[in-house]
Structures are given as C-alpha cells and as structure tokens.
Amino acid sequence: MNPVISIQIDSVQKYFRPGQTLSGTYAFVDVSQEKMDHAELSVLWFTEGKGDEDMGVHFFESIPWGEVKKRNFAPGGAFNVVLPMAPLSYYGKVLKIHWEVRVRLFLKDGSSFGESKQFTLGDVPPVYVVLN
Amino acid sequence: MIFHSLFFDKKLGLPGFRSQRMGVLAELSFALFCILAGIVGILWILIYFILPEWEINQKFESTTCTMKDFRIVENRIFPDAQNPMEAEKNTLFGEGESDESEEEEDDLEEVFPSENEGEAGSEKPLPMVEGILKQIGNVSYQPEIFVAYQVEGRDYESWAYSMKSVLDKQRFENQKDAQEFIEKWQEDGCHGWFDPEKPENIVIFKSWTFENYLSLLIPISFFFIGCGMLYPLRRFARWDSEEFSAMFFGPDARRVRKKMLDSKSWVDVQSEDVLSCLPLSAEITNCSGIRMNYRLPVLDSPVRALFVLMSVALIWNALTILLLTIIVCGSTPGVRNWIWFVYVVPFALVGLGLVFYAFRQIRAATVVGPTLVEIDRYPLRPGESTMLFVSQRGRAKIFWFNVMLVCEEEVVFTHGTNTRCEVQRVFQRLIYGEDGVEMPSNGAFEVEFPLEIPPNIMHTFVSLRNQIYWKIIVQVSVEGSRPFERSFPILIYPKTYDVKEAV
C-alpha cells in the first residue's frame, strides 16, 4: 500500500496577505518505518497556462526521517512560514500563478510520493480582459 | 491528490523508448557527448591552431635571414602504400645556393617527375577515394628554406617555413606557386621571425587566419546544444524539483544560495525583502527626465529595428549580387545559365522589396521624430497615481494622439522542437487622447497629465518563461505616414498590505 500524505493549513481564510505567517501540519499515514528515507517540505509558487512551467521555491526544508515527529495519529510535522511580498496569486488569460505547500516523502528504494495543498497569496481578482 | 515521483509529467525523453528512465539516459548521454565534443573541439582549435599562430604574431621577433638552400616538399593526403613515410613527406628538389635561380628554373622540369610517374608502382586508392582526393587535391606543396640568421651575435641555421600546426592553409596546389613564394620572399628582403626563448625556432611566413576563429563556432555550438539539452533533464535528477530549483534554477535561487552560504535560518532569509520575480528598477530609474524625475526607456526602438532591416537588406542583396556574378562569370556556357538566371529572379525581387521597405521605414522614422515619456515617481503600486509627461517631436501634422496604459501576459512554450511566444493583452485603458493636434512652432507637442494605477491589479512579474508587464503606449497618426505606436515599460510593484488587518 502506498503511503498517504495529508497537509492541513491552520487558517481557513480566503487568502493570505504578503508578510503573513502560513502555518499548518502534515502527516504520513500507512508508512512502513523501515522503508522511509527522508521527507521534504516546501512552500513555492509555480506558473500554469500556455507557457512552460516556472517555479520559485520560497521555503525548502529536507527532514531526515529520524526528525519526523510522531504526532497525534501518524508521524509528521508542522510548518510556520512568513509569506513573501511577491508574486501574488494570479489567474490570468494565458498565465496563472499558484502558491502551494508541498510535502514529498522519499523511500529508501528511490521512489517518492508527494502531496500538495494550494493557497492564495494576495487578493488580485481573476482577470477579465479590459480593452477600452 | 497522490502522485508518484513527479508532480508534472512533461513529454520528455526520447519517444522511441518505452522506459522514461532509458529515454532520459539516452538524452543525457547525447547531451554529455555534445558538451564533451564541444570542449575537445575548442581545446583542439585553441592549442593547435589559434595559440601557435598568436604566438608567432605576438611573441616572435623579426630578423633578416640569408638563404642557404631550399626545397619543395610534397605532401600527400593518401600516402603511397609501399613506402608511406617517403610518400607522406616527399622532398622533390633542393638547391645548394640561393643565387643560382636560373638553374633552379631549368632544373624544375627535370627534377619534377610527372604525378603519374611518381605514383608508379604504388598501390592506388579505391576509385571512390581517388575521386574525392581529386576533388579536394591529394597533393600539396610546401616550400622550405634553409636559412642562416643571427640572434644576439650567435649564428643559427635552420630549415624554415611556418609552424607545423598552422601549415595546412599555407601549402600550395602546384610546385610553381611554391617556387614563386620563394622568389617573392627573396625579393621582399628575406624576413624571418624567431622565438626569442628558443632562437632555433624560426618561421619565414606568418599570417592571421580568420577561419580558425570562425571554426570555433562549431565546437561552441556543440557545447551550448549539450548544455541546452541538460536543462530540461534537470527535473529527472535525484535532487530534482524543489531542492534543485531552489538552489540553481528558481528565481529565488540567489536567496536560497545566500541562505546556504551564510548558514542563516529560514526566518532570517524570509525577512529579507527580496522580490526576485520583479525586474530591477534600475533600468527605468537610471535616466533623469527634464520635466519629471525619470525618463522611461523606449521598447522596440525604431533605430534598432531600422538597423536590423538595413542589415538584412544589405546582406540579402550582397548575396544576390554575388550569385549573379558567379552565374555571369561562370564557365558553363549555353542554356543552363538562363535557368540559373530565372532561379535568381525571385531573390533579386525580394532584395529590391527589402530596399524599398527599408527606405520607407527610414522616411517614416524621420517624419515622425522621437517620443519622450517621463514619470514623476517610482515605484508605482496599485491604486496610486503619479504625473506623466509625454513629448512628441516632428514636422508633420498630427491627426490623432493617444496614450494608453497596457498590461500584457507573455508566455514562452515549446511546441515539438520549436519555441514559441504568445502575448495576451489583458488590460488596456486610454489615459490621454487628442485629435487634430497643431504642432507648436518649436516642433514638439508636449502634454502633462495624471496617471492613475487601478487598484486590485497584478504587479509586474518576470520569470524564466512567463511574464506580466505593464507599459505606456503612445499611438500617433501623422500626416504622410501610417499610424505608429511606441512602448515604454513601467514597473508596478505589489500593493502593500497591512498584515495585522483581518482577512
């Protein structure tokens, strides 16, 4: 059975403001301790749309399996990241910018599993073309 | 959402491979081969061609020599099979004294055997190889002179011509040319150039070979093609994706590397207000204005476009004329020449069209005159306003004059083997417009008006292949020219948020 990764963002707000702290937790379910190597946590933005993907990593942390704490119901961890000023989340015509928290789990056999949770940075409304 | 290994699977790897890993491995091998071939090629050209020639031209010192003897050496690309050493470097003749030039000429015919005689008894190359050698010239001739010269009072004697590594282009196709070279060398004063560190090394011929530098383009291309192929493969590396991007490829790479170098905590790093997805404002703020604080740079300047257009027209027509000259002066008589003429006609017509278009553009550019846009303050943020000054020079009457605030998304994507760019205009607002403008006597139409940046808009964003940019566009229609527009980029920073404010 493949491991299951769950990510929870503490706040339920519609969007985050630049400079605000993004906090949350992650957990690994159905994990065989012997097979685990390490986990990675990152907070990043990436582009989506017609163009090729660009990505910018705002926060990255590689966590050795020994440091992954046993939480309430499964091993996991917590994060607290101060969000940057830019780029803000954007939903344009041919370009979109998304922010997300990613957690990846690496096994000793070289395979990896990932989970992501998107959030919105800033309050830029979706683009509707204004040409006047 | 659970996914295995890769977050975003792209069609990478060779299509013939069922296994992505094997495909990536094949592409990686090819990329590394290209890089290696490039490096080896660059080093080979540098070490064997460019550096020796540079040394002769820069380091060697001039001297005057006395000719004691000479010889013409025959070099064969396809050496005789029976005696390859002899055939590779075959001394054809030599003379004891330099002043017996008349006898030398007489001896030429005696000493030179005909090529057929020289090859008698030798094993002939395959017919196909023989044909190729006939095309490129199997035999070349290299003059060598036994010179005597003095360096710091000490006598030296040596066989001299040029350095072995730079010889290939300096050999002659026939013996007569080699002989003439020796005669001309004597007439020019018997100059030689010796190595001051090793005076026994002397050359009597030196030159700059442009082709050596040109040939560097081939290995350099290999090198960059290999590097370019490595780039999309980075995502398949073990340390791919976030960690790798964070360190080397992401727009925040500088910040992440700085963190790693300085061993700072992430909290410290995040507190640094580094907006790496925004271009530096220096390009816009480094030029002071006359009426406002900053003069905006112009995008797609007509001067650059005209220069490119003129260059293309010039090169195209030069090539067409060259082609025509070859056809006219060609040795092939008869009907076939007319076929070539017909073939050249479309090229000539395109060349004439380019010249016509270039002159038309020059005329349009000179009729319209330069456009200046100045802005009162920087940086700009959504919801803020500033003053804008626009000046349009020129002699012609202006029919209409518009200034617009525009936002465009620009994305670059690969489609098969092509890289394409698409621009989508997502915001356009007329901020100033006037019809039937009378040009003032000083020849400059000038206007000042407020620029209001709308609230809740996206800031300027630049990443490797995706951009969101804002610009001021000035559109002008003048008498005697088609309407034209000029663009001036502006940077819009993200609006400032009150973090404590509830969302």
XYZ file of C-alpha atoms in Angstrom:
635
model
C 0.000 0.000 0.000
C 1.290 3.449 -0.907
C 1.840 5.949 1.871
C -0.795 8.661 2.274
C 0.297 12.231 2.989
C -2.078 14.756 4.482
C -1.474 18.509 4.720
C -3.529 20.858 6.838
C -3.292 24.647 6.737
C -4.338 26.127 10.064
C -6.157 29.186 8.840
C -9.426 28.943 6.945
C -9.154 32.410 5.476
C -9.879 33.029 1.824
C -6.463 34.384 1.048
C -3.197 35.203 2.766
C -1.568 38.588 2.784
C 2.124 39.035 1.985
C 4.097 39.053 5.206
C 1.522 36.910 6.966
C 2.620 33.619 8.554
C 1.385 30.451 6.902
C 1.182 27.681 9.443
C -0.033 24.126 9.301
C 0.778 20.468 9.796
C 1.497 17.420 7.671
C 1.262 13.735 8.435
C 2.244 10.425 6.833
C -0.242 7.571 7.034
C 0.359 3.920 6.129
C 4.089 4.338 6.319
C 6.442 1.490 6.980
C 9.165 2.939 9.162
C 11.902 0.744 7.736
C 11.383 1.915 4.159
C 11.460 5.617 4.885
C 14.467 7.765 3.994
C 13.551 11.413 4.380
C 10.813 13.976 3.758
C 10.849 17.377 2.103
C 8.646 20.339 2.816
C 8.471 23.320 0.506
C 6.370 26.419 0.043
C 6.560 27.557 -3.542
C 4.873 29.247 -6.440
C 4.579 27.837 -9.931
C 3.092 29.042 -13.175
C 0.383 27.298 -15.120
C -1.079 28.043 -18.506
C 0.062 28.072 -22.074
C 3.705 28.726 -21.302
C 6.201 26.264 -19.935
C 6.166 25.991 -16.188
C 8.313 28.201 -13.998
C 8.733 27.585 -10.317
C 10.130 29.564 -7.422
C 10.798 27.968 -4.069
C 10.191 30.335 -1.178
C 10.838 27.847 1.608
C 12.535 24.450 1.476
C 13.355 22.017 4.229
C 14.732 18.496 3.993
C 13.807 16.478 7.069
C 15.690 13.257 7.930
C 13.265 10.514 8.901
C 14.651 10.439 12.423
C 13.473 14.011 12.957
C 9.932 13.377 11.762
C 7.962 13.520 14.986
C 5.217 11.152 15.959
C 2.135 13.342 16.006
C -1.433 12.601 17.103
C -2.219 9.777 14.777
C 0.779 9.446 12.461
C 4.348 10.670 12.011
C 4.524 14.174 10.600
C 5.495 17.746 11.328
C 4.456 21.375 11.437
C 5.460 24.439 9.484
C 5.445 28.193 10.020
C 6.450 30.239 7.011
C 6.350 34.002 6.585
C 4.930 34.610 3.124
C 6.822 36.912 0.751
C 5.707 40.142 -0.895
C 5.539 38.647 -4.368
C 4.485 37.096 -6.629
C 0.823 37.269 -5.715
C -1.541 34.514 -6.831
C -2.819 35.357 -10.281
C -5.483 33.934 -12.566
C -4.897 35.445 -15.991
C -5.812 34.508 -19.552
C -2.760 32.515 -20.614
C -0.845 32.592 -17.357
C -1.743 31.634 -13.822
C 0.433 31.806 -10.715
C -0.333 29.387 -7.914
C 1.092 29.065 -4.422
C 1.188 25.747 -2.605
C 2.674 23.765 0.232
C 4.306 20.566 -0.985
C 5.376 17.608 1.043
C 7.351 14.809 -0.540
C 8.246 11.523 1.007
C 11.304 9.625 -0.223
C 11.684 5.907 0.294
C 14.964 4.076 0.573
C 14.314 2.298 -2.738
C 14.467 5.678 -4.523
C 10.745 6.156 -5.129
C 8.915 9.193 -3.860
C 5.379 10.284 -3.117
C 4.007 13.765 -2.894
C 1.041 15.795 -1.824
C 0.313 19.468 -2.229
C -2.138 21.984 -0.831
C -2.772 25.221 -2.658
C -3.484 28.564 -1.066
C -3.979 32.100 -2.374
C -1.491 34.872 -1.718
C -2.906 38.359 -2.132
C -6.323 39.381 -3.387
C -5.783 40.010 -7.087
C -9.108 39.207 -8.741
C -9.246 36.888 -11.760
C -8.529 38.696 -15.000
C -11.296 39.617 -17.350
C -9.942 41.377 -20.382
C -10.459 45.115 -20.255
C -9.685 46.765 -23.553
C -11.061 50.264 -23.886
C -4.110 14.073 -4.554
C -1.333 11.498 -4.575
C 1.128 11.289 -7.400
C 4.200 9.252 -7.963
C 7.679 10.721 -8.298
C 6.924 13.717 -10.463
C 4.455 16.455 -9.925
C 4.122 17.484 -13.506
C 4.885 14.910 -16.130
C 6.054 16.509 -19.370
C 6.717 14.756 -22.607
C 10.443 14.470 -22.159
C 12.769 11.660 -23.048
C 13.170 10.063 -26.439
C 9.826 8.910 -27.860
C 11.259 5.595 -29.057
C 11.924 4.455 -25.507
C 9.127 2.835 -23.531
C 11.040 3.447 -20.335
C 11.289 7.085 -19.383
C 14.445 6.325 -17.429
C 16.129 4.865 -20.519
C 14.943 7.771 -22.629
C 16.370 10.252 -20.180
C 19.601 8.262 -20.011
C 19.901 8.339 -23.806
C 19.248 12.080 -23.905
C 21.715 12.621 -21.077
C 24.389 10.609 -22.907
C 23.841 12.596 -26.074
C 23.942 15.883 -24.165
C 27.183 14.895 -22.429
C 28.651 13.767 -25.753
C 27.826 17.158 -27.273
C 29.371 19.006 -24.329
C 32.489 16.811 -24.428
C 32.808 17.164 -28.206
C 32.462 20.913 -27.813
C 35.140 21.144 -25.131
C 37.550 18.884 -27.036
C 36.942 20.839 -30.246
C 37.504 24.192 -28.562
C 40.739 22.986 -26.924
C 41.974 21.381 -30.153
C 41.426 24.528 -32.199
C 42.948 26.697 -29.488
C 46.029 24.554 -28.877
C 46.833 23.502 -32.438
C 45.725 26.500 -34.482
C 44.975 29.710 -32.635
C 47.659 29.743 -29.934
C 50.628 28.858 -32.230
C 49.529 31.492 -34.723
C 49.028 34.021 -31.949
C 52.480 33.196 -30.608
C 54.121 33.754 -33.998
C 52.339 37.069 -34.497
C 52.760 38.427 -30.967
C 55.830 36.807 -29.464
C 58.235 36.107 -32.321
C 60.816 38.756 -33.185
C 61.753 39.859 -36.656
C 65.157 39.223 -38.238
C 66.786 39.159 -41.661
C 67.984 35.821 -42.965
C 70.317 34.536 -45.630
C 69.045 31.760 -47.872
C 71.476 28.819 -47.990
C 69.309 26.219 -49.619
C 65.711 25.482 -50.405
C 63.438 22.615 -51.174
C 59.841 21.989 -52.043
C 58.185 19.254 -50.057
C 55.343 17.256 -51.488
C 52.586 16.271 -49.075
C 50.085 13.594 -49.971
C 46.793 13.076 -48.184
C 46.791 9.460 -49.382
C 50.338 8.234 -48.935
C 51.819 5.538 -51.138
C 51.223 2.147 -49.684
C 54.681 0.744 -50.435
C 56.597 3.471 -48.700
C 54.240 5.576 -46.693
C 56.886 7.539 -44.817
C 58.522 8.596 -48.013
C 55.250 9.433 -49.638
C 53.928 11.497 -46.775
C 56.787 13.905 -46.910
C 58.500 13.710 -50.225
C 61.294 16.140 -50.927
C 61.097 16.959 -54.582
C 64.120 19.036 -55.115
C 66.604 21.341 -53.444
C 69.366 23.686 -54.433
C 72.746 24.280 -52.916
C 72.977 28.014 -53.442
C 70.356 30.679 -53.442
C 71.865 32.787 -56.219
C 71.520 30.094 -58.849
C 67.918 30.959 -59.595
C 68.192 30.484 -63.354
C 69.477 26.978 -62.933
C 66.697 26.263 -60.469
C 64.039 27.036 -63.054
C 65.812 24.843 -65.573
C 66.026 22.085 -63.046
C 62.355 22.290 -62.233
C 61.219 20.352 -65.248
C 63.966 17.803 -64.843
C 63.567 17.214 -61.147
C 59.774 17.118 -61.022
C 58.565 13.808 -62.223
C 55.042 13.746 -63.582
C 52.481 12.765 -60.980
C 51.824 9.514 -62.770
C 55.468 8.620 -62.665
C 55.669 9.400 -59.001
C 52.851 7.028 -58.296
C 54.220 4.252 -60.454
C 54.474 1.046 -58.592
C 52.407 2.333 -55.712
C 49.092 0.886 -54.675
C 46.296 3.109 -55.931
C 43.487 4.167 -53.568
C 39.937 2.970 -54.143
C 38.216 4.694 -57.083
C 35.759 6.499 -54.800
C 38.570 7.734 -52.512
C 40.595 8.694 -55.564
C 37.643 10.722 -56.840
C 37.306 12.566 -53.531
C 41.055 13.209 -53.376
C 40.959 14.534 -56.903
C 38.246 16.966 -55.824
C 39.994 18.243 -52.717
C 43.529 17.912 -54.056
C 45.599 14.916 -52.994
C 48.959 16.604 -53.357
C 50.096 19.904 -51.900
C 53.494 21.571 -51.984
C 55.268 23.341 -49.205
C 58.369 25.459 -49.737
C 61.109 25.206 -47.123
C 64.176 27.390 -46.980
C 67.447 26.638 -45.209
C 68.161 29.991 -43.597
C 71.081 31.414 -41.691
C 70.495 34.226 -39.207
C 71.998 35.858 -36.159
C 70.463 36.355 -32.723
C 72.467 38.354 -30.179
C 75.684 37.693 -32.074
C 75.176 33.933 -32.285
C 74.728 32.179 -35.630
C 71.804 29.887 -36.280
C 70.883 27.732 -39.254
C 67.578 26.011 -39.769
C 65.069 24.763 -42.307
C 62.164 27.174 -42.040
C 58.725 27.863 -43.369
C 55.936 28.146 -40.785
C 54.799 26.254 -37.739
C 53.538 22.783 -38.474
C 50.179 23.348 -36.813
C 49.355 26.352 -38.938
C 50.622 24.939 -42.188
C 47.585 23.422 -43.777
C 46.259 26.597 -45.303
C 49.713 27.743 -46.368
C 50.566 24.963 -48.721
C 50.435 25.349 -52.477
C 48.488 23.392 -55.042
C 51.371 23.261 -57.525
C 55.135 23.462 -57.497
C 55.254 26.668 -59.484
C 53.368 28.611 -56.814
C 55.720 27.244 -54.153
C 58.669 28.312 -56.275
C 57.171 31.776 -56.733
C 56.735 32.086 -52.984
C 60.479 31.538 -52.511
C 61.331 34.106 -55.180
C 58.952 36.667 -53.659
C 60.377 36.011 -50.209
C 63.828 36.837 -51.548
C 62.565 39.977 -53.277
C 60.858 41.158 -50.055
C 64.124 41.098 -48.130
C 64.368 37.572 -46.664
C 62.446 38.323 -43.463
C 62.106 35.728 -40.746
C 60.601 35.636 -37.257
C 62.273 33.709 -34.460
C 61.179 32.653 -30.986
C 63.188 34.789 -28.506
C 63.090 31.944 -25.943
C 64.217 29.308 -28.458
C 66.035 31.197 -31.246
C 66.493 27.990 -33.259
C 62.738 28.119 -33.995
C 62.226 30.401 -36.951
C 59.439 30.945 -39.462
C 59.530 32.803 -42.741
C 55.789 33.037 -43.138
C 53.181 34.361 -40.740
C 49.553 35.416 -41.031
C 46.278 35.761 -39.150
C 43.864 33.031 -40.177
C 40.306 34.256 -39.664
C 38.922 30.798 -40.418
C 40.492 29.473 -37.215
C 38.354 31.793 -35.128
C 35.314 31.126 -37.293
C 35.748 27.384 -36.868
C 35.426 27.868 -33.092
C 31.713 28.404 -33.699
C 31.248 24.697 -34.435
C 32.507 23.291 -31.090
C 30.950 26.209 -29.205
C 27.601 25.310 -30.794
C 28.061 21.698 -29.727
C 28.801 22.841 -26.180
C 25.736 25.055 -25.898
C 23.453 22.490 -27.564
C 24.599 19.957 -24.959
C 24.023 22.399 -22.102
C 20.616 23.259 -23.527
C 19.686 19.578 -23.615
C 20.706 19.166 -19.985
C 18.385 21.886 -18.795
C 15.019 20.090 -19.302
C 16.553 16.920 -17.889
C 17.221 18.558 -14.549
C 13.784 17.559 -13.293
C 14.743 13.892 -13.525
C 17.750 14.221 -11.281
C 17.562 12.683 -7.842
C 17.789 16.105 -6.298
C 15.279 17.461 -8.781
C 12.320 19.651 -8.368
C 12.104 21.843 -5.307
C 15.587 21.427 -3.836
C 17.350 21.689 -7.174
C 15.158 24.549 -8.349
C 15.621 26.277 -5.066
C 19.386 26.177 -5.367
C 20.038 26.721 -9.049
C 17.086 27.457 -11.264
C 14.342 29.192 -9.388
C 14.038 32.943 -9.374
C 14.719 32.719 -5.654
C 17.922 30.774 -6.212
C 20.134 33.663 -5.202
C 18.307 33.994 -1.908
C 18.457 30.258 -1.232
C 22.155 30.045 -2.071
C 22.804 33.032 0.153
C 20.986 31.270 2.942
C 23.075 28.171 2.456
C 26.332 30.111 2.289
C 25.581 32.286 5.276
C 24.023 29.445 7.272
C 21.133 31.719 8.091
C 17.878 30.427 9.440
C 14.897 30.428 7.121
C 13.155 33.031 9.238
C 16.024 35.478 8.620
C 16.034 34.732 4.938
C 12.319 35.260 4.585
C 12.506 38.587 6.309
C 14.736 39.896 3.539
C 12.557 41.792 1.151
C 13.917 40.228 -1.984
C 11.409 40.410 -4.792
C 13.249 38.227 -7.225
C 10.254 37.855 -9.550
C 10.339 41.583 -10.202
C 12.852 43.089 -12.602
C 15.277 45.598 -11.187
C 14.001 49.131 -11.436
C 17.495 50.472 -12.201
C 16.903 50.350 -15.945
C 13.976 52.703 -15.560
C 15.278 54.967 -12.840
C 18.807 55.424 -14.162
C 17.803 58.155 -16.606
C 16.673 61.508 -15.273
C 13.955 63.417 -17.050
C 13.700 67.100 -17.890
C 10.186 67.825 -16.732
C 9.689 64.823 -14.416
C 12.053 62.776 -12.279
C 12.564 59.767 -14.547
C 12.621 59.311 -18.305
C 11.228 55.932 -19.386
C 13.273 53.826 -21.795
C 11.659 53.003 -25.105
C 10.920 49.419 -26.041
C 11.428 48.275 -29.631
C 13.341 51.390 -30.608
C 12.953 52.239 -34.311
C 16.724 52.725 -34.584
C 17.373 49.104 -33.678
C 14.624 47.856 -35.991
C 15.958 50.015 -38.822
C 19.473 48.767 -38.253
C 18.305 45.152 -38.431
C 16.211 45.854 -41.522
C 19.073 47.643 -43.281
C 21.481 44.830 -42.388
C 19.120 42.180 -43.735
C 18.567 44.181 -46.940
C 22.303 44.691 -47.371
C 23.268 41.061 -46.776
C 20.442 39.749 -48.955
C 21.343 41.996 -51.878
C 25.056 41.322 -51.498
C 24.395 37.578 -51.695
C 22.122 38.062 -54.708
C 24.771 40.139 -56.480
C 27.377 37.514 -55.622
C 25.146 34.796 -57.047
C 24.567 36.848 -60.189
C 28.296 37.448 -60.576
C 29.018 33.746 -60.279
C 26.407 32.982 -62.925
C 27.575 35.701 -65.302
C 31.259 34.910 -64.900
C 30.706 31.175 -64.676
C 32.446 28.979 -67.160
C 29.390 26.949 -68.115
C 28.073 28.398 -71.331
C 24.752 27.790 -73.004
C 21.174 27.398 -71.980
C 21.844 26.296 -68.398
C 22.880 29.830 -67.445
C 19.413 31.112 -68.346
C 17.869 28.587 -65.994
C 20.074 29.949 -63.232
C 19.030 33.493 -64.121
C 15.365 32.523 -63.714
C 16.267 30.976 -60.394
C 17.863 34.200 -59.188
C 14.985 36.491 -60.252
C 12.841 35.866 -57.108
C 15.876 36.553 -54.916
C 16.522 39.809 -56.738
C 12.867 40.842 -56.393
C 12.902 40.138 -52.655
C 16.130 42.167 -52.392
C 14.555 45.128 -54.183
C 11.480 44.825 -51.961
C 13.668 44.902 -48.853
C 15.466 48.031 -50.057
C 12.135 49.733 -50.816
C 10.692 48.763 -47.413
C 13.855 49.881 -45.588
C 13.795 53.323 -47.216
C 10.096 53.653 -46.472
C 10.715 52.864 -42.804
C 13.590 55.361 -42.661
C 11.334 58.014 -44.120
C 8.571 57.197 -41.629
C 11.019 57.351 -38.722
C 12.402 60.714 -39.771
C 8.952 62.210 -40.417
C 7.626 61.187 -37.001
C 10.507 62.198 -34.733
C 11.339 60.905 -31.244
C 8.816 60.326 -28.461
C 9.722 61.017 -24.830
C 7.805 59.798 -21.809
C 8.713 60.926 -18.289
C 7.237 59.869 -14.979
C 7.150 61.721 -11.695
C 7.827 58.969 -9.162
C 8.804 55.352 -8.658
C 7.959 52.692 -7.652
C 4.302 52.541 -8.605
C 1.795 50.399 -6.746
C -1.847 49.533 -7.480
C -4.232 52.318 -6.503
C -1.563 55.049 -6.587
C -1.305 57.942 -9.003
C 1.524 59.977 -10.466
C 2.125 62.540 -13.208
C 3.172 61.645 -16.719
C 4.819 63.878 -19.308
C 4.766 62.953 -22.992
C 6.583 64.808 -25.746
C 6.292 64.097 -29.458
C 8.665 65.791 -31.857
C 8.374 66.022 -35.616
C 7.499 68.275 -38.512
C 4.317 66.626 -39.748
C 0.786 67.445 -38.616
C -0.629 65.041 -36.006
C -4.085 63.668 -36.851
C -4.626 61.953 -33.507
C -2.559 61.263 -30.418
C -3.360 58.562 -27.823
C -1.595 57.432 -24.648
C -2.627 54.108 -23.142
C -1.839 52.083 -20.032
C -1.496 48.434 -21.039
C -0.863 45.120 -19.303
C 0.203 42.026 -21.236
C 0.902 38.429 -20.367
C 3.802 36.902 -22.300
C 4.426 33.175 -22.232
C 7.105 31.094 -23.911
C 6.379 27.457 -24.649
C 7.950 24.611 -26.534
C 5.871 23.014 -29.225
C 7.690 19.994 -30.572
C 11.137 21.250 -31.363
C 10.020 24.872 -31.709
C 9.969 27.511 -29.030
C 7.079 29.920 -29.369
C 5.999 33.060 -27.639
C 2.448 34.251 -27.123
C 1.357 37.642 -25.888
C -2.107 38.263 -24.500
C -3.225 41.806 -23.713
C -5.320 41.677 -20.568
C -5.671 45.361 -19.727
C -5.813 48.481 -21.868
C -7.018 51.893 -20.785
C -6.877 55.164 -22.692
C -5.346 57.692 -20.337
C -4.966 60.576 -22.784
C -6.358 61.211 -26.264
C -6.440 64.231 -28.580
C -7.474 64.679 -32.215
C -6.226 67.229 -34.741
C -3.136 68.354 -32.850
C -1.475 71.514 -34.121
C 2.283 71.251 -33.857
C 3.779 74.189 -31.930
C 6.431 76.334 -33.548
C 9.228 74.595 -31.606
C 8.278 71.307 -33.303
C 7.389 69.422 -30.102
C 3.912 68.527 -28.944
C 4.070 68.260 -25.147
C 1.409 67.192 -22.695
C 1.269 66.526 -18.952
C -1.485 64.528 -17.279
C -2.088 62.286 -14.226
C -1.584 58.535 -14.428
C -3.780 56.540 -12.090
C -2.850 52.923 -11.479
C -6.034 50.891 -10.987
C -6.440 49.134 -7.624
C -6.553 45.330 -7.418
C -4.352 44.671 -10.390
C -1.481 42.249 -10.792
C 2.006 43.597 -10.299
C 4.826 43.232 -12.829
C 6.083 39.648 -12.833
C 9.097 38.180 -14.611
C 10.213 34.574 -14.523
C 12.222 32.487 -16.928
C 9.445 31.782 -19.443
C 6.468 33.757 -18.202
C 5.985 37.483 -17.773
C 3.353 40.011 -16.837
C 4.389 43.502 -17.781
C 2.876 46.944 -17.792
C 3.702 49.646 -20.271
C 2.697 53.052 -21.551
C 1.875 53.001 -25.243
C 1.915 56.199 -27.283
C -0.057 55.925 -30.532
C 0.324 58.671 -33.101
C -1.095 59.201 -36.557
C 0.791 61.841 -38.533
C 0.463 63.247 -41.999
C 2.485 61.346 -44.573
C 2.972 58.223 -42.503
C 0.972 55.286 -41.266
C -0.120 55.346 -37.587
C 2.612 54.063 -35.314
C 2.992 53.230 -31.651
C 5.885 53.291 -29.219
C 6.025 51.427 -25.917
C 7.578 52.493 -22.630
C 7.804 49.909 -19.826
C 6.785 50.754 -16.271
C 7.196 48.611 -13.176
C 4.244 48.107 -10.890
C 5.116 46.683 -7.504
C 2.714 44.628 -5.378
C 0.489 46.752 -3.210
C 1.439 46.998 0.437
C -0.748 45.036 2.817
C -1.392 45.605 6.456
C -0.534 42.188 7.842
C -2.472 42.727 11.035
C -5.625 43.581 9.161
C -8.132 40.736 9.310
C -8.846 38.926 6.050
